[in-house]
PDB file of C-alpha atoms and ligand atoms in Angstrom:
ATOM      1  CA  MET A   1       9.041  11.185   5.093  1.00 40.00           C
ATOM      2  CA  PRO A   2      12.406  13.208   5.838  1.00 40.00           C
ATOM      3  CA  SER A   3      13.506  10.176   8.521  1.00 40.00           C
ATOM      4  CA  LYS A   4      14.218   8.454   5.437  1.00 38.00           C
ATOM      5  CA  MET A   5      17.411  10.118   4.760  1.00 42.00           C
ATOM      6  CA  LYS A   6      18.615   9.927   1.005  1.00 47.00           C
ATOM      7  CA  LEU A   7      17.175   5.725   0.541  1.00 49.00           C
ATOM      8  CA  THR A   8      13.802   7.509  -0.424  1.00 52.00           C
ATOM      9  CA  ASP A   9      16.079   9.180  -3.252  1.00 58.00           C
ATOM     10  CA  LEU A  10      16.646   5.468  -4.666  1.00 65.00           C
ATOM     11  CA  ASN A  11      14.856   4.109  -7.584  1.00 76.00           C
ATOM     12  CA  LEU A  12      15.643   0.869  -9.172  1.00 81.00           C
ATOM     13  CA  LEU A  13      14.522   1.425 -12.287  1.00 82.00           C
ATOM     14  CA  LYS A  14      16.935   4.369 -12.476  1.00 80.00           C
ATOM     15  CA  ILE A  15      19.893   1.795 -11.420  1.00 78.00           C
ATOM     16  CA  PHE A  16      18.701  -0.583 -13.680  1.00 79.00           C
ATOM     17  CA  ASN A  17      18.527   2.170 -16.534  1.00 78.00           C
ATOM     18  CA  SER A  18      21.778   3.457 -16.309  1.00 77.00           C
ATOM     19  CA  PRO A  19      23.895   3.176 -19.179  1.00 74.00           C
ATOM     20  CA  GLU A  20      26.754   1.032 -17.335  1.00 72.00           C
ATOM     21  CA  SER A  21      23.941  -1.544 -15.939  1.00 72.00           C
ATOM     22  CA  GLY A  22      24.105  -3.586 -19.097  1.00 71.00           C
ATOM     23  CA  ASP A  23      22.061  -6.177 -19.655  1.00 74.00           C
ATOM     24  CA  LEU A  24      20.451  -6.390 -15.575  1.00 77.00           C
ATOM     25  CA  LEU A  25      16.760  -5.920 -16.639  1.00 81.00           C
ATOM     26  CA  LYS A  26      17.155  -9.379 -19.245  1.00 85.00           C
ATOM     27  CA  ASN A  27      16.335 -11.336 -16.171  1.00 88.00           C
ATOM     28  CA  PHE A  28      13.210  -9.633 -15.450  1.00 93.00           C
ATOM     29  CA  SER A  29       9.849  -9.996 -17.133  1.00 95.00           C
ATOM     30  CA  ILE A  30       6.789  -7.272 -17.487  1.00 95.00           C
ATOM     31  CA  GLN A  31       3.438  -8.124 -15.684  1.00 97.00           C
ATOM     32  CA  ARG A  32       0.382  -5.829 -15.628  1.00 98.00           C
ATOM     33  CA  PHE A  33      -2.507  -6.015 -13.500  1.00 98.00           C
ATOM     34  CA  PRO A  34      -5.840  -3.287 -13.416  1.00 98.00           C
ATOM     35  CA  LYS A  35      -6.555  -1.265 -10.175  1.00 95.00           C
ATOM     36  CA  LYS A  36      -7.747  -3.081  -7.453  1.00 95.00           C
ATOM     37  CA  THR A  37      -6.233  -6.879  -8.253  1.00 96.00           C
ATOM     38  CA  LEU A  38      -4.779  -9.287  -5.821  1.00 97.00           C
ATOM     39  CA  ILE A  39      -1.375  -9.539  -7.618  1.00 97.00           C
ATOM     40  CA  PHE A  40       0.266 -11.763  -5.043  1.00 97.00           C
ATOM     41  CA  THR A  41      -0.905 -14.015  -1.801  1.00 97.00           C
ATOM     42  CA  PRO A  42       1.111 -15.944   0.689  1.00 96.00           C
ATOM     43  CA  PHE A  43      -0.008 -18.932  -1.263  1.00 94.00           C
ATOM     44  CA  GLU A  44       2.235 -18.105  -4.436  1.00 94.00           C
ATOM     45  CA  GLU A  45       4.351 -21.396  -5.443  1.00 94.00           C
ATOM     46  CA  GLN A  46       7.359 -18.985  -6.911  1.00 95.00           C
ATOM     47  CA  ASN A  47       9.694 -17.369  -5.387  1.00 97.00           C
ATOM     48  CA  LEU A  48       9.792 -14.111  -7.176  1.00 97.00           C
ATOM     49  CA  VAL A  49      11.119 -10.445  -6.911  1.00 97.00           C
ATOM     50  CA  PHE A  50       9.381  -7.590  -8.520  1.00 97.00           C
ATOM     51  CA  ILE A  51      10.355  -4.148  -9.054  1.00 94.00           C
ATOM     52  CA  VAL A  52       7.406  -1.670  -9.338  1.00 95.00           C
ATOM     53  CA  LYS A  53       7.413   0.176 -13.029  1.00 94.00           C
ATOM     54  CA  SER A  54       4.490   2.219 -12.466  1.00 94.00           C
ATOM     55  CA  GLY A  55       1.451   2.021  -9.794  1.00 95.00           C
ATOM     56  CA  LYS A  56       1.157   1.762  -6.698  1.00 94.00           C
ATOM     57  CA  LEU A  57       0.862  -1.056  -4.058  1.00 96.00           C
ATOM     58  CA  ARG A  58      -0.368  -2.323  -0.935  1.00 94.00           C
ATOM     59  CA  VAL A  59       1.523  -5.430   1.082  1.00 95.00           C
ATOM     60  CA  TYR A  60      -1.016  -6.152   4.026  1.00 94.00           C
ATOM     61  CA  LEU A  61      -1.951  -9.411   6.143  1.00 93.00           C
ATOM     62  CA  SER A  62      -5.258 -10.588   6.124  1.00 91.00           C
ATOM     63  CA  PHE A  63      -6.670 -12.874   8.646  1.00 84.00           C
ATOM     64  CA  GLU A  64     -10.503 -13.444   9.021  1.00 80.00           C
ATOM     65  CA  ASP A  65     -12.364 -10.247   8.631  1.00 77.00           C
ATOM     66  CA  LYS A  66      -8.918  -8.386   9.654  1.00 81.00           C
ATOM     67  CA  GLU A  67      -6.318  -6.710   7.661  1.00 86.00           C
ATOM     68  CA  PHE A  68      -3.336  -4.968   8.438  1.00 87.00           C
ATOM     69  CA  THR A  69      -1.091  -3.230   6.128  1.00 89.00           C
ATOM     70  CA  LEU A  70       2.377  -3.232   6.383  1.00 91.00           C
ATOM     71  CA  SER A  71       3.794  -1.177   3.704  1.00 91.00           C
ATOM     72  CA  PHE A  72       3.021   0.513   0.209  1.00 92.00           C
ATOM     73  CA  LEU A  73       4.932  -0.185  -2.746  1.00 94.00           C
ATOM     74  CA  GLU A  74       5.726   2.562  -5.744  1.00 92.00           C
ATOM     75  CA  THR A  75       7.565   3.061  -8.587  1.00 91.00           C
ATOM     76  CA  GLY A  76      11.569   1.614  -8.475  1.00 91.00           C
ATOM     77  CA  ASP A  77      10.334  -0.280  -4.891  1.00 92.00           C
ATOM     78  CA  ILE A  78      11.257  -3.869  -4.565  1.00 94.00           C
ATOM     79  CA  PHE A  79       9.254  -6.802  -3.026  1.00 97.00           C
ATOM     80  CA  SER A  80       9.353 -10.825  -2.928  1.00 97.00           C
ATOM     81  CA  THR A  81       6.454 -13.277  -2.886  1.00 97.00           C
ATOM     82  CA  HIS A  82       8.332 -15.082  -0.028  1.00 96.00           C
ATOM     83  CA  THR A  83       6.773 -13.279   2.650  1.00 96.00           C
ATOM     84  CA  ARG A  84       3.193 -13.849   4.354  1.00 95.00           C
ATOM     85  CA  ALA A  85       1.752 -10.862   3.095  1.00 96.00           C
ATOM     86  CA  PHE A  86      -1.017 -10.157   0.382  1.00 97.00           C
ATOM     87  CA  VAL A  87       0.209  -7.655  -2.339  1.00 97.00           C
ATOM     88  CA  GLN A  88      -2.344  -5.723  -4.086  1.00 96.00           C
ATOM     89  CA  ALA A  89      -2.198  -3.419  -7.147  1.00 97.00           C
ATOM     90  CA  LEU A  90      -4.211  -0.322  -5.561  1.00 94.00           C
ATOM     91  CA  ASP A  91      -3.937   1.411  -9.090  1.00 92.00           C
ATOM     92  CA  GLY A  92      -3.209   0.340 -12.814  1.00 96.00           C
ATOM     93  CA  THR A  93       0.109  -1.378 -12.230  1.00 97.00           C
ATOM     94  CA  GLU A  94       3.260  -2.726 -14.197  1.00 97.00           C
ATOM     95  CA  ILE A  95       5.787  -4.531 -12.221  1.00 97.00           C
ATOM     96  CA  LEU A  96       9.067  -6.146 -13.255  1.00 95.00           C
ATOM     97  CA  VAL A  97       9.428  -9.643 -12.076  1.00 97.00           C
ATOM     98  CA  CYS A  98      12.294 -12.125 -11.902  1.00 96.00           C
ATOM     99  CA  SER A  99      13.311 -15.208  -9.900  1.00 97.00           C
ATOM    100  CA  THR A 100      14.699 -14.772  -6.712  1.00 96.00           C
ATOM    101  CA  SER A 101      17.115 -17.097  -7.729  1.00 95.00           C
ATOM    102  CA  ALA A 102      18.494 -14.826 -10.299  1.00 94.00           C
ATOM    103  CA  PHE A 103      17.545 -11.670  -8.213  1.00 94.00           C
ATOM    104  CA  ARG A 104      20.408 -12.588  -6.147  1.00 93.00           C
ATOM    105  CA  GLU A 105      23.168 -12.744  -9.563  1.00 90.00           C
ATOM    106  CA  THR A 106      21.765  -9.029  -9.972  1.00 88.00           C
ATOM    107  CA  LEU A 107      22.433  -8.698  -6.179  1.00 90.00           C
ATOM    108  CA  ALA A 108      26.038  -9.701  -6.487  1.00 89.00           C
ATOM    109  CA  ALA A 109      26.314  -7.537  -9.698  1.00 86.00           C
ATOM    110  CA  ARG A 110      25.154  -4.238  -7.980  1.00 85.00           C
ATOM    111  CA  PRO A 111      24.911  -4.505  -4.123  1.00 88.00           C
ATOM    112  CA  GLU A 112      23.593  -0.982  -4.235  1.00 86.00           C
ATOM    113  CA  VAL A 113      20.035  -2.557  -4.974  1.00 87.00           C
ATOM    114  CA  SER A 114      20.243  -4.061  -1.526  1.00 89.00           C
ATOM    115  CA  LEU A 115      19.732  -0.252  -0.220  1.00 88.00           C
ATOM    116  CA  THR A 116      16.283  -0.254  -2.051  1.00 88.00           C
ATOM    117  CA  MET A 117      15.668  -3.477  -0.409  1.00 91.00           C
ATOM    118  CA  VAL A 118      16.411  -1.693   3.104  1.00 92.00           C
ATOM    119  CA  LYS A 119      14.254   0.900   2.358  1.00 90.00           C
ATOM    120  CA  VAL A 120      11.115  -1.168   1.709  1.00 91.00           C
ATOM    121  CA  LEU A 121      11.835  -3.863   4.597  1.00 94.00           C
ATOM    122  CA  GLY A 122      12.320  -0.597   6.902  1.00 92.00           C
ATOM    123  CA  ASP A 123       9.188   0.879   5.903  1.00 90.00           C
ATOM    124  CA  LEU A 124       7.728  -2.666   6.313  1.00 92.00           C
ATOM    125  CA  LEU A 125       9.215  -3.265   9.864  1.00 93.00           C
ATOM    126  CA  LYS A 126       7.986   0.497  10.695  1.00 88.00           C
ATOM    127  CA  ASN A 127       4.531  -0.855  10.146  1.00 87.00           C
ATOM    128  CA  SER A 128       5.197  -3.880  11.617  1.00 89.00           C
ATOM    129  CA  ILE A 129       6.129  -2.340  14.945  1.00 84.00           C
ATOM    130  CA  SER A 130       3.085  -0.293  14.653  1.00 77.00           C
ATOM    131  CA  THR A 131       0.621  -2.604  14.741  1.00 82.00           C
ATOM    132  CA  ILE A 132       2.289  -4.645  17.301  1.00 82.00           C
ATOM    133  CA  GLU A 133       2.119  -2.101  19.749  1.00 73.00           C
ATOM    134  CA  GLY A 134      -1.576  -1.450  18.326  1.00 73.00           C
ATOM    135  CA  LEU A 135      -2.508  -4.982  19.292  1.00 77.00           C
ATOM    136  CA  ALA A 136      -0.235  -5.452  22.218  1.00 76.00           C
ATOM    137  CA  PHE A 137      -1.695  -1.917  23.867  1.00 73.00           C
ATOM    138  CA  LYS A 138      -5.209  -2.904  23.140  1.00 73.00           C
ATOM    139  CA  ASP A 139      -4.746  -5.890  25.073  1.00 81.00           C
ATOM    140  CA  VAL A 140      -3.313  -4.192  28.009  1.00 86.00           C
ATOM    141  CA  ARG A 141      -6.267  -1.697  27.840  1.00 88.00           C
ATOM    142  CA  MET A 142      -8.593  -4.412  28.027  1.00 87.00           C
ATOM    143  CA  ARG A 143      -7.120  -5.567  31.057  1.00 88.00           C
ATOM    144  CA  LEU A 144      -7.205  -2.898  32.765  1.00 92.00           C
ATOM    145  CA  VAL A 145     -10.672  -2.090  31.997  1.00 93.00           C
ATOM    146  CA  GLU A 146     -11.080  -5.561  33.751  1.00 89.00           C
ATOM    147  CA  PHE A 147      -9.578  -5.149  36.650  1.00 91.00           C
ATOM    148  CA  LEU A 148     -11.206  -1.505  36.795  1.00 94.00           C
ATOM    149  CA  ILE A 149     -14.790  -3.213  36.655  1.00 93.00           C
ATOM    150  CA  LYS A 150     -13.905  -5.809  38.625  1.00 90.00           C
ATOM    151  CA  THR A 151     -12.948  -3.804  41.534  1.00 92.00           C
ATOM    152  CA  ALA A 152     -15.577  -1.282  41.421  1.00 93.00           C
ATOM    153  CA  GLU A 153     -18.088  -4.160  41.222  1.00 91.00           C
ATOM    154  CA  ASP A 154     -15.754  -6.186  44.688  1.00 88.00           C
ATOM    155  CA  ARG A 155     -15.320  -3.264  46.475  1.00 89.00           C
ATOM    156  CA  GLY A 156     -16.627  -0.030  44.485  1.00 93.00           C
ATOM    157  CA  LEU A 157     -18.627   2.991  46.941  1.00 95.00           C
ATOM    158  CA  PRO A 158     -21.836   5.061  45.282  1.00 94.00           C
ATOM    159  CA  ALA A 159     -20.776   8.360  45.553  1.00 92.00           C
ATOM    160  CA  SER A 160     -21.951  11.655  43.988  1.00 89.00           C
ATOM    161  CA  GLY A 161     -20.495  11.417  40.545  1.00 92.00           C
ATOM    162  CA  GLY A 162     -19.979   7.844  39.828  1.00 94.00           C
ATOM    163  CA  THR A 163     -18.388   4.939  41.825  1.00 95.00           C
ATOM    164  CA  VAL A 164     -15.596   6.009  44.302  1.00 96.00           C
ATOM    165  CA  VAL A 165     -12.731   2.611  44.033  1.00 95.00           C
ATOM    166  CA  GLU A 166     -10.162   2.030  46.696  1.00 93.00           C
ATOM    167  CA  LEU A 167      -7.787   0.206  44.439  1.00 90.00           C
ATOM    168  CA  GLY A 168      -5.407  -0.674  47.534  1.00 83.00           C
ATOM    169  CA  LEU A 169      -2.858  -1.245  44.482  1.00 86.00           C
ATOM    170  CA  SER A 170      -0.263   1.288  43.287  1.00 87.00           C
ATOM    171  CA  THR A 171       0.326   1.675  39.687  1.00 89.00           C
ATOM    172  CA  GLU A 172       3.336  -0.560  39.995  1.00 87.00           C
ATOM    173  CA  ASP A 173       1.449  -3.071  40.909  1.00 86.00           C
ATOM    174  CA  ILE A 174      -1.765  -2.703  38.953  1.00 90.00           C
ATOM    175  CA  ALA A 175       0.997  -3.019  36.047  1.00 89.00           C
ATOM    176  CA  LEU A 176       2.369  -6.176  37.396  1.00 84.00           C
ATOM    177  CA  LEU A 177      -0.907  -7.103  37.712  1.00 83.00           C
ATOM    178  CA  VAL A 178      -2.303  -6.469  34.155  1.00 85.00           C
ATOM    179  CA  GLY A 179       1.300  -7.514  32.502  1.00 82.00           C
ATOM    180  CA  THR A 180       2.514  -3.973  31.100  1.00 85.00           C
ATOM    181  CA  THR A 181       4.774  -1.105  32.493  1.00 89.00           C
ATOM    182  CA  ARG A 182       3.672   1.793  35.221  1.00 92.00           C
ATOM    183  CA  GLN A 183       4.427   4.106  32.173  1.00 92.00           C
ATOM    184  CA  THR A 184       1.752   2.508  30.079  1.00 91.00           C
ATOM    185  CA  ILE A 185      -0.524   2.034  33.081  1.00 93.00           C
ATOM    186  CA  SER A 186      -0.490   6.139  33.752  1.00 94.00           C
ATOM    187  CA  GLN A 187      -1.000   6.927  30.111  1.00 92.00           C
ATOM    188  CA  ILE A 188      -4.247   4.782  29.620  1.00 93.00           C
ATOM    189  CA  LEU A 189      -5.533   6.324  32.761  1.00 94.00           C
ATOM    190  CA  ASN A 190      -4.808   9.741  31.657  1.00 94.00           C
ATOM    191  CA  GLU A 191      -6.894   8.803  28.673  1.00 91.00           C
ATOM    192  CA  PHE A 192      -9.710   7.812  30.595  1.00 94.00           C
ATOM    193  CA  ILE A 193      -9.502  10.879  32.884  1.00 95.00           C
ATOM    194  CA  LYS A 194      -9.550  12.751  29.660  1.00 93.00           C
ATOM    195  CA  THR A 195     -12.312  11.241  28.089  1.00 91.00           C
ATOM    196  CA  ASP A 196     -14.164  11.911  31.543  1.00 92.00           C
ATOM    197  CA  LEU A 197     -14.659   8.172  32.563  1.00 94.00           C
ATOM    198  CA  ILE A 198     -12.710   8.371  35.621  1.00 96.00           C
ATOM    199  CA  GLU A 199     -11.239  10.919  37.976  1.00 95.00           C
ATOM    200  CA  LYS A 200      -8.218  10.467  39.976  1.00 94.00           C
ATOM    201  CA  ILE A 201      -9.064  11.430  43.540  1.00 93.00           C
ATOM    202  CA  ASN A 202      -5.851  10.162  45.311  1.00 91.00           C
ATOM    203  CA  ARG A 203      -2.757   7.916  44.008  1.00 87.00           C
ATOM    204  CA  ARG A 204      -4.974   5.007  45.323  1.00 90.00           C
ATOM    205  CA  THR A 205      -8.701   6.220  44.760  1.00 94.00           C
ATOM    206  CA  LEU A 206     -10.276   6.613  41.718  1.00 94.00           C
ATOM    207  CA  LEU A 207     -13.831   8.114  40.693  1.00 96.00           C
ATOM    208  CA  ILE A 208     -15.567   6.047  38.188  1.00 96.00           C
ATOM    209  CA  LYS A 209     -17.453   8.452  36.731  1.00 95.00           C
ATOM    210  CA  ASP A 210     -19.446   6.242  33.761  1.00 90.00           C
ATOM    211  CA  LEU A 211     -19.234   2.733  35.004  1.00 90.00           C
ATOM    212  CA  GLU A 212     -21.340   1.662  32.073  1.00 90.00           C
ATOM    213  CA  ALA A 213     -19.592   3.236  29.495  1.00 89.00           C
ATOM    214  CA  LEU A 214     -16.449   1.665  31.395  1.00 88.00           C
ATOM    215  CA  LYS A 215     -18.228  -1.522  30.504  1.00 86.00           C
ATOM    216  CA  GLU A 216     -19.267  -0.666  27.068  1.00 86.00           C
ATOM    217  CA  LEU A 217     -15.543  -0.308  26.454  1.00 79.00           C
ATOM    218  CA  ASN A 218     -14.694  -3.660  27.578  1.00 68.00           C
ATOM    219  CA  VAL A 219     -17.247  -5.354  24.942  1.00 62.00           C
ATOM    220  CA  SER A 220     -16.079  -2.567  21.943  1.00 56.00           C
ATOM    221  CA  PHE A 221     -12.255  -4.231  22.464  1.00 53.00           C
TER     222      PHE A 221
HETATM  223  C1  LIG B   1      18.373 -12.215  -3.199  1.00 91.01           C
HETATM  224  C2  LIG B   1      17.124 -12.593  -3.307  1.00 91.01           C
HETATM  225  C3  LIG B   1      16.334 -12.656  -1.772  1.00 91.01           C
HETATM  226  C4  LIG B   1      16.408 -14.296  -1.280  1.00 91.01           C
HETATM  227  C5  LIG B   1      17.486 -14.853  -1.324  1.00 91.01           C
HETATM  228  C6  LIG B   1      16.262 -13.836  -0.148  1.00 91.01           C
HETATM  229  C7  LIG B   1      15.914 -15.093   0.853  1.00 91.01           C
HETATM  230  C8  LIG B   1      15.177 -15.017   1.907  1.00 91.01           C
HETATM  231  C9  LIG B   1      14.762 -16.095   2.598  1.00 91.01           C
HETATM  232  C10 LIG B   1      15.839 -17.551   3.146  1.00 91.01           C
HETATM  233  C11 LIG B   1      13.592 -15.905   3.951  1.00 91.01           C
HETATM  234  C12 LIG B   1      13.704 -16.922   5.308  1.00 91.01           C
HETATM  235  C13 LIG B   1      12.182 -17.399   4.597  1.00 91.01           C
HETATM  236  C14 LIG B   1      11.741 -18.323   5.682  1.00 91.01           C
HETATM  237  O1  LIG B   1      11.876 -17.975   6.653  1.00 91.01           O
HETATM  238  O2  LIG B   1      10.545 -19.239   4.637  1.00 91.01           O
HETATM  239  C15 LIG B   1      13.370 -14.560   3.698  1.00 91.01           C
HETATM  240  C16 LIG B   1      12.167 -13.871   3.973  1.00 91.01           C
HETATM  241  C17 LIG B   1      12.090 -12.800   3.702  1.00 91.01           C
HETATM  242  N1  LIG B   1      12.135 -12.251   2.480  1.00 91.01           N
HETATM  243 FE1  LIG B   1      14.009 -12.534   1.652  1.00 91.01          FE
HETATM  244  N2  LIG B   1      15.209 -12.887  -0.060  1.00 91.01           N
HETATM  245  C18 LIG B   1      15.435 -12.578  -1.312  1.00 91.01           C
HETATM  246  C19 LIG B   1      15.064 -11.091  -1.746  1.00 91.01           C
HETATM  247  C20 LIG B   1      13.644 -10.642  -1.103  1.00 91.01           C
HETATM  248  C21 LIG B   1      13.395  -8.992  -1.198  1.00 91.01           C
HETATM  249  C22 LIG B   1      13.707  -8.451  -2.676  1.00 91.01           C
HETATM  250  C23 LIG B   1      12.303  -8.610  -0.676  1.00 91.01           C
HETATM  251  C24 LIG B   1      11.548  -7.303   0.289  1.00 91.01           C
HETATM  252  C25 LIG B   1      12.209  -6.399  -0.112  1.00 91.01           C
HETATM  253  C26 LIG B   1      12.204  -9.881   0.937  1.00 91.01           C
HETATM  254  C27 LIG B   1      11.702  -9.726   1.724  1.00 91.01           C
HETATM  255  C28 LIG B   1      11.242 -10.912   2.625  1.00 91.01           C
HETATM  256  C29 LIG B   1      10.857 -11.173   4.065  1.00 91.01           C
HETATM  257  C30 LIG B   1       9.304  -9.129   4.182  1.00 91.01           C
HETATM  258  C31 LIG B   1      10.644 -11.818   4.476  1.00 91.01           C
HETATM  259  C32 LIG B   1      10.181 -12.328   5.916  1.00 91.01           C
HETATM  260  C33 LIG B   1       8.793 -13.326   4.992  1.00 91.01           C
HETATM  261  C34 LIG B   1       7.874 -13.786   6.369  1.00 91.01           C
HETATM  262  O3  LIG B   1       8.272 -14.295   7.484  1.00 91.01           O
HETATM  263  O4  LIG B   1       6.688 -13.443   6.148  1.00 91.01           O
HETATM  264  N3  LIG B   1      13.229 -10.668   0.260  1.00 91.01           N
HETATM  265  N4  LIG B   1      14.380 -14.306   2.272  1.00 91.01           N
END
């Protein structure tokens, strides 16, 4: 990704294999895993740091039947086992493992190593924010759809092409009711207009073209 500046070029293995690095790798031992192996879980007892020597790994959160991918790790990336994430080898993978306490010494000797951590953690943060946004946004959509259905049932009037609903509220008022911002409400309503679920008659009146589809949408959230 271009926005990652030069951090993408940082590869811990290059740093560690450079002649001036001495015996930085002495605390690390190599471990190999075949593809599709779950390598670490949040229940891992050892507090370890590892560097990817080869292959590709996936860092993800898992709860019941849901999974959220937080990051992919590639050669030269670093990660740890003291997180609430699962780590899976996607390809045949080799990692260099060391205890977190030993790694602390490495970090003191070679502070530039922390830049690789920034790169990995930045990626993790980006994907975490996207996940939070998705979850929060989905919730708002559900509450807005519920509001529209309820208002349509309470005071909707059958009209040609659907149900006319005099909302009696401004976008601002609806936002407060649903617990979000005016912008988000407009954004979701525009999405519904684009998908032909609703039509705007005026600022406070909507035509719900397909109430049944809206109800189904609510169930599928
Ligand atoms: C010198 C080595 C390291 C030390 C001393 C250290 C220490 C810590 C400590 C004290 C916490 C808070 C734990 C808690 O609240 O229970 C933490 C959390 C975390 N660390 Fe490290 N860490 C080290 C290396 C790393 C590395 C290399 C990575 C990955 C690049 C990393 C990623 C994380 C993440 C993602 C969390 C949040 C975990 C969660 O809440 O699920 N750490 N670390």
